[in-house]
Structure formats: structure tokens, C-alpha cells
Tab-separated table of C-alpha atoms in Angstrom:
chain	number	residue	atom	x	y	z
A	1	MET	CA	-21.475	-4.011	8.306
A	2	SER	CA	-21.521	-6.651	10.983
A	3	GLU	CA	-24.062	-5.944	13.716
A	4	GLY	CA	-25.052	-2.762	11.860
A	5	LYS	CA	-22.166	-0.700	13.272
A	6	ALA	CA	-21.670	2.716	11.706
A	7	ILE	CA	-18.475	3.507	9.846
A	8	GLU	CA	-16.265	5.691	12.017
A	9	CYS	CA	-12.903	5.333	10.236
A	10	TRP	CA	-12.011	5.201	6.582
A	11	LEU	CA	-9.165	3.652	4.611
A	12	SER	CA	-8.944	4.421	0.905
A	13	ASP	CA	-6.728	3.309	-1.918
A	14	MET	CA	-5.267	6.199	-3.921
A	15	ASP	CA	-4.946	5.357	-7.635
A	16	GLY	CA	-8.288	4.527	-9.197
A	17	VAL	CA	-10.234	5.779	-6.191
A	18	LEU	CA	-9.097	9.354	-5.545
A	19	VAL	CA	-6.955	10.000	-8.614
A	20	HIS	CA	-6.812	8.570	-12.097
A	21	GLU	CA	-3.818	9.200	-14.379
A	22	GLY	CA	-2.811	12.227	-12.340
A	23	HIS	CA	-6.286	13.791	-12.262
A	24	PRO	CA	-8.756	13.778	-9.356
A	25	VAL	CA	-11.734	11.468	-9.611
A	26	PRO	CA	-14.909	13.606	-9.585
A	27	GLY	CA	-16.076	13.915	-5.996
A	28	ALA	CA	-12.739	12.974	-4.435
A	29	ASP	CA	-12.007	16.503	-3.249
A	30	GLU	CA	-15.426	16.769	-1.590
A	31	PHE	CA	-14.970	13.352	0.012
A	32	ILE	CA	-11.576	14.261	1.517
A	33	THR	CA	-12.891	17.639	2.630
A	34	LYS	CA	-15.868	15.977	4.355
A	35	LEU	CA	-13.561	13.533	6.170
A	36	ARG	CA	-11.424	16.388	7.462
A	37	GLU	CA	-14.341	18.638	8.402
A	38	THR	CA	-16.082	15.904	10.364
A	39	GLY	CA	-12.877	14.843	12.109
A	40	ARG	CA	-13.108	11.283	10.855
A	41	ARG	CA	-9.950	9.268	11.202
A	42	PHE	CA	-8.756	8.211	7.766
A	43	LEU	CA	-5.728	7.074	5.790
A	44	VAL	CA	-4.983	7.031	2.090
A	45	LEU	CA	-3.176	3.798	1.266
A	46	THR	CA	-0.772	2.951	-1.546
A	47	ASN	CA	1.463	0.018	-2.415
A	48	ASN	CA	3.906	2.449	-3.993
A	49	SER	CA	7.054	2.553	-1.854
A	50	ILE	CA	8.968	5.091	-3.939
A	51	TYR	CA	7.627	8.252	-2.300
A	52	THR	CA	7.496	9.506	1.274
A	53	PRO	CA	4.117	10.641	2.625
A	54	ARG	CA	5.294	14.240	2.239
A	55	ASP	CA	6.108	13.619	-1.435
A	56	LEU	CA	2.714	12.001	-2.030
A	57	SER	CA	0.920	14.816	-0.207
A	58	VAL	CA	2.463	17.323	-2.621
A	59	ARG	CA	1.573	15.180	-5.630
A	60	LEU	CA	-2.023	14.880	-4.435
A	61	ARG	CA	-2.184	18.618	-3.832
A	62	ALA	CA	-1.081	19.160	-7.444
A	63	ALA	CA	-4.067	17.016	-8.436
A	64	GLY	CA	-6.365	19.196	-6.323
A	65	LEU	CA	-6.618	16.964	-3.234
A	66	ASP	CA	-5.598	18.260	0.202
A	67	VAL	CA	-4.330	15.171	2.032
A	68	PRO	CA	-1.778	15.850	4.808
A	69	PRO	CA	1.303	13.576	5.035
A	70	GLU	CA	0.104	12.077	8.306
A	71	SER	CA	-2.991	10.776	6.514
A	72	ILE	CA	-1.003	8.739	3.986
A	73	TRP	CA	0.113	5.142	4.618
A	74	THR	CA	2.468	3.425	2.168
A	75	SER	CA	3.770	-0.119	1.821
A	76	ALA	CA	7.166	1.318	2.801
A	77	LEU	CA	5.802	2.551	6.144
A	78	ALA	CA	4.005	-0.740	6.711
A	79	THR	CA	7.210	-2.652	5.937
A	80	ALA	CA	9.240	-0.487	8.319
A	81	ALA	CA	6.660	-0.949	11.069
A	82	PHE	CA	6.637	-4.707	10.513
A	83	LEU	CA	10.431	-5.020	10.650
A	84	ALA	CA	10.656	-2.835	13.755
A	85	SER	CA	8.162	-5.154	15.468
A	86	GLN	CA	9.986	-8.303	14.385
A	87	ARG	CA	13.600	-7.294	14.948
A	88	PRO	CA	13.919	-3.864	16.600
A	89	GLU	CA	16.919	-1.761	15.543
A	90	GLY	CA	17.943	-4.332	12.984
A	91	SER	CA	19.786	-3.924	9.705
A	92	ALA	CA	18.777	-4.196	6.088
A	93	TYR	CA	20.152	-4.092	2.581
A	94	VAL	CA	17.600	-2.056	0.647
A	95	ILE	CA	16.724	-1.884	-3.025
A	96	GLY	CA	14.393	1.072	-3.239
A	97	GLU	CA	14.036	4.824	-3.103
A	98	ALA	CA	13.507	7.572	-0.527
A	99	GLY	CA	10.074	6.396	0.531
A	100	LEU	CA	11.519	3.067	1.749
A	101	THR	CA	14.923	4.166	3.002
A	102	THR	CA	13.427	7.073	4.967
A	103	ALA	CA	10.809	4.837	6.584
A	104	LEU	CA	13.419	2.297	7.635
A	105	HIS	CA	15.766	4.954	9.002
A	106	GLN	CA	12.917	6.465	11.016
A	107	SER	CA	12.093	3.050	12.461
A	108	GLY	CA	15.633	2.711	13.808
A	109	TYR	CA	17.092	0.497	11.123
A	110	VAL	CA	20.671	0.586	9.866
A	111	LEU	CA	21.039	0.252	6.082
A	112	THR	CA	24.038	-1.799	5.158
A	113	ASP	CA	25.325	-4.477	2.787
A	114	LEU	CA	27.498	-6.025	5.509
A	115	ASP	CA	25.732	-9.110	6.865
A	116	PRO	CA	22.253	-7.491	7.159
A	117	ASP	CA	19.336	-9.094	8.952
A	118	TYR	CA	17.119	-8.512	5.910
A	119	VAL	CA	17.176	-7.828	2.224
A	120	VAL	CA	14.283	-5.427	1.609
A	121	LEU	CA	13.048	-4.998	-1.940
A	122	GLY	CA	10.867	-2.050	-2.907
A	123	GLU	CA	9.989	-0.040	-5.978
A	124	THR	CA	12.590	1.979	-7.851
A	125	ARG	CA	12.684	3.662	-11.241
A	126	THR	CA	16.085	2.120	-11.987
A	127	TYR	CA	16.572	-1.456	-10.832
A	128	SER	CA	20.296	-2.176	-10.896
A	129	PHE	CA	21.710	-5.529	-11.972
A	130	THR	CA	24.553	-4.924	-9.508
A	131	SER	CA	22.202	-4.318	-6.555
A	132	ILE	CA	20.033	-7.325	-7.468
A	133	THR	CA	23.133	-9.510	-7.631
A	134	ARG	CA	24.209	-8.237	-4.230
A	135	ALA	CA	20.757	-9.006	-2.823
A	136	ILE	CA	20.901	-12.540	-4.195
A	137	ARG	CA	24.260	-13.208	-2.582
A	138	LEU	CA	23.166	-11.765	0.780
A	139	ILE	CA	20.059	-13.970	0.762
A	140	GLU	CA	22.220	-16.977	-0.093
A	141	ASN	CA	24.311	-16.104	2.957
A	142	GLY	CA	21.292	-16.078	5.256
A	143	ALA	CA	19.606	-12.662	5.031
A	144	ARG	CA	15.813	-12.812	5.320
A	145	PHE	CA	13.917	-11.665	2.218
A	146	ILE	CA	11.199	-8.995	2.524
A	147	ALA	CA	9.382	-7.177	-0.286
A	148	THR	CA	7.126	-4.152	0.018
A	149	ASN	CA	4.459	-5.384	-2.393
A	150	PRO	CA	3.749	-8.118	-4.977
A	151	ASP	CA	2.721	-5.847	-7.864
A	152	PRO	CA	4.449	-7.293	-10.970
A	153	VAL	CA	4.196	-4.225	-13.196
A	154	GLY	CA	3.756	-0.486	-12.822
A	155	PRO	CA	2.447	2.125	-15.250
A	156	SER	CA	4.427	4.681	-17.218
A	157	ASN	CA	3.771	6.982	-20.135
A	158	GLU	CA	5.527	4.468	-22.395
A	159	GLY	CA	3.706	1.405	-21.051
A	160	SER	CA	4.271	-1.209	-18.347
A	161	LEU	CA	7.424	-1.260	-16.247
A	162	PRO	CA	8.685	-4.230	-14.200
A	163	ALA	CA	7.815	-3.596	-10.569
A	164	CYS	CA	8.594	-5.083	-7.170
A	165	GLY	CA	6.796	-8.402	-7.685
A	166	ALA	CA	8.584	-9.112	-10.969
A	167	VAL	CA	12.020	-8.361	-9.528
A	168	ALA	CA	11.188	-10.411	-6.442
A	169	ALA	CA	10.404	-13.350	-8.737
A	170	LEU	CA	13.818	-12.966	-10.346
A	171	ILE	CA	15.541	-13.060	-6.946
A	172	THR	CA	13.406	-16.025	-5.830
A	173	ARG	CA	14.280	-17.949	-8.993
A	174	ALA	CA	17.978	-17.319	-8.336
A	175	THR	CA	17.926	-18.159	-4.609
A	176	GLY	CA	14.964	-20.474	-4.076
A	177	VAL	CA	13.815	-18.125	-1.299
A	178	GLU	CA	10.323	-16.614	-1.377
A	179	PRO	CA	9.941	-13.092	0.056
A	180	TYR	CA	7.404	-12.032	2.661
A	181	PHE	CA	5.262	-9.380	0.947
A	182	VAL	CA	3.984	-6.766	3.399
A	183	GLY	CA	1.768	-4.621	1.104
A	184	LYS	CA	-1.667	-5.376	-0.300
A	185	PRO	CA	-3.178	-7.930	-0.578
A	186	ASN	CA	-1.529	-8.943	2.694
A	187	PRO	CA	-3.987	-7.951	5.446
A	188	MET	CA	-0.899	-6.923	7.420
A	189	MET	CA	-1.064	-3.681	5.435
A	190	MET	CA	-4.594	-3.054	6.667
A	191	ARG	CA	-3.843	-3.992	10.254
A	192	SER	CA	-0.848	-1.674	10.385
A	193	ALA	CA	-3.031	1.116	8.979
A	194	LEU	CA	-5.686	0.461	11.639
A	195	ASN	CA	-3.032	0.635	14.319
A	196	ARG	CA	-1.738	3.900	12.896
A	197	ILE	CA	-5.073	5.683	13.453
A	198	ASP	CA	-6.173	3.615	16.473
A	199	ALA	CA	-9.131	2.196	14.549
A	200	HIS	CA	-11.075	-1.031	14.900
A	201	SER	CA	-11.966	-3.350	12.059
A	202	GLU	CA	-15.643	-3.605	12.964
A	203	ASN	CA	-16.283	0.100	12.312
A	204	THR	CA	-13.760	0.834	9.548
A	205	ALA	CA	-14.348	0.817	5.787
A	206	MET	CA	-11.816	0.107	3.046
A	207	ILE	CA	-12.460	1.754	-0.325
A	208	GLY	CA	-10.682	0.287	-3.345
A	209	ASP	CA	-10.892	-0.174	-7.075
A	210	ARG	CA	-9.442	-3.694	-7.270
A	211	MET	CA	-11.042	-6.918	-6.140
A	212	ASP	CA	-7.730	-8.808	-6.082
A	213	THR	CA	-5.918	-6.394	-3.745
A	214	ASP	CA	-8.075	-3.786	-2.000
A	215	VAL	CA	-11.239	-5.801	-1.472
A	216	VAL	CA	-9.671	-9.149	-0.558
A	217	CYS	CA	-7.193	-7.403	1.731
A	218	GLY	CA	-9.917	-5.452	3.513
A	219	MET	CA	-12.139	-8.513	3.768
A	220	GLU	CA	-9.378	-10.625	5.335
A	221	ALA	CA	-8.715	-7.828	7.838
A	222	GLY	CA	-12.407	-7.833	8.815
A	223	LEU	CA	-13.291	-4.456	7.313
A	224	HIS	CA	-16.405	-3.190	5.517
A	225	THR	CA	-15.213	-3.238	1.900
A	226	ILE	CA	-16.391	-0.808	-0.757
A	227	LEU	CA	-15.549	-1.291	-4.437
A	228	VAL	CA	-15.626	1.809	-6.629
A	229	LEU	CA	-15.931	1.403	-10.388
A	230	THR	CA	-13.510	4.179	-11.349
A	231	GLY	CA	-10.416	2.002	-11.579
A	232	VAL	CA	-9.337	-1.525	-12.475
A	233	THR	CA	-12.267	-3.832	-11.595
A	234	GLN	CA	-15.448	-3.256	-13.575
A	235	LYS	CA	-18.960	-4.279	-12.571
A	236	ASP	CA	-19.157	-7.287	-14.909
A	237	GLN	CA	-15.957	-8.702	-13.406
A	238	ILE	CA	-17.084	-8.860	-9.785
A	239	ASP	CA	-18.803	-12.243	-10.073
A	240	ARG	CA	-15.601	-13.843	-11.337
A	241	PHE	CA	-14.178	-13.674	-7.828
A	242	PRO	CA	-15.058	-16.143	-5.034
A	243	PHE	CA	-15.620	-13.262	-2.620
A	244	ARG	CA	-17.670	-10.088	-2.792
A	245	PRO	CA	-17.297	-6.542	-1.520
A	246	SER	CA	-19.676	-5.391	1.185
A	247	GLN	CA	-20.786	-2.584	-1.100
A	248	VAL	CA	-20.344	-1.463	-4.728
A	249	VAL	CA	-20.650	2.200	-5.764
A	250	ASN	CA	-19.941	4.050	-9.004
A	251	SER	CA	-17.360	6.353	-7.429
A	252	VAL	CA	-16.149	7.892	-4.188
A	253	ALA	CA	-18.618	10.738	-4.848
A	254	ASP	CA	-21.402	8.337	-3.807
A	255	LEU	CA	-19.841	8.053	-0.321
A	256	ILE	CA	-19.775	11.715	0.641
A	257	ASP	CA	-23.113	11.555	2.437
A	258	ALA	CA	-21.982	8.448	4.332
A	259	VAL	CA	-19.182	10.314	6.118
């Protein structure tokens, strides 16, 4: 890390770092336990905007990981925080599920399809042609276009599903308006997480399994970046990127002693 500063706060991606296909990555439980026992400030980050932190906490507990809701930061929460800072107590037409609508309500936003300030696109299991059409028309009439994350596809038991980034591209093609993506790899996601736990970039680490989201996002936010090899990016792929992580480890288990 710059100037040799010790890591005091930790940000970690969820899928591919702590869990993989619904199962805990070996060492993840011990890592989370060590963070909590030592009182380290930490957040588990995800671009998934479907679930509330409480929902995700329960899902992680089912996988054997005890992460309280207040230690989870989603692209939905980051989006709500961003909109509240830009246009307090505004209005939005939302395509998304409880994770996004709850976050926006809690930030003081009114959800409406009557002349909203924003169209906010998130993840949902059932994208509706009717709701997408309504979003297109609202954007044509002047609503600002926000999307929770640029991920084009999401996983399912049957294979890939179109996700927020793919649907955003459809709306952009129809309107000519590009959305502002709040989630990774936008460093806005990292900065909002830092603010949430009152952390500073110079002594915070970001752990991720993807060079093109986690590592680049953490790097641009000025964090110490750690790539784990239990997810998407493999060791022989690192040199393909024009940037490098601060550190590469086999898994989060290798970081337990660093906490």
C-alpha cells in the first residue's frame, strides 16, 4: 500500500470471493469471523440490486457465513445514496425489485410513473415489455436515466439471463440516451461504501475476483486491491489487462492472518 499504511478497513465482493454457486469459499467463514472479532470495519459488496441487505444476510447465513445486514452494500443502496445526494426527495420510475425500491423509499424518494425526475433501472427476474416501454417514453419526455450496474448477463441454473446492462442497452438504442451506471466498475460504488463505514482509501483494501470490475474499481478509488483466484479472473489472464492488482492470492483464506 502507499506509504506502507496498514489495512484498517476491508471491502469484499461476494460472489467468487466469499461464496461460489451458493457454497462458501473455503476460509471465508474464518475470514468474516476474524473481521468481526477484531472489530475491523468492513462491507460485503454486490452489484446485485434484487435483494435487500437483510435478504442477502439470510442467504449468506444459509451458506454458512454470518454477515449482518449492516455490513452489506449493494448497487441499489449506492444508487439510492447517489440520487439522494443529487436531487434530495426526488421521484423515480423504477424497474427493479425489493432491494432497489426499498433503498429508494428509505432515501426519501417517491416512486411514480407521473413525470419522474429519473428512470432507474435495476435487476429483476421478470423484465416486462410494458415497463420497458414506459421507461423509454418517460426518458423521451425528459426523465434522467440511471442504472444500478452495467452487468449484461446474470447466472441461472438454466444458463445466462439478460441483466441490467443488456436491458439498459435496449433502452439506450430506443432513446439515444446513455444511462449513468452507479455500480461497479464505477468507483462511485467504492466511494459510497467508504463513506458508509467512515473509511479512508489509503488504508482500505478491496478484495475481488474480477479484474474488469472489482480491481479496476478499487484501483480508481485509490484502494489497495487484492485479486483472489476463486472466481472469474484466473492467474494467466491478469497480464491481459493494462492495470494490475496490488496483490494476488489464491483465496480469501490467505488473508485471514492479515486482518
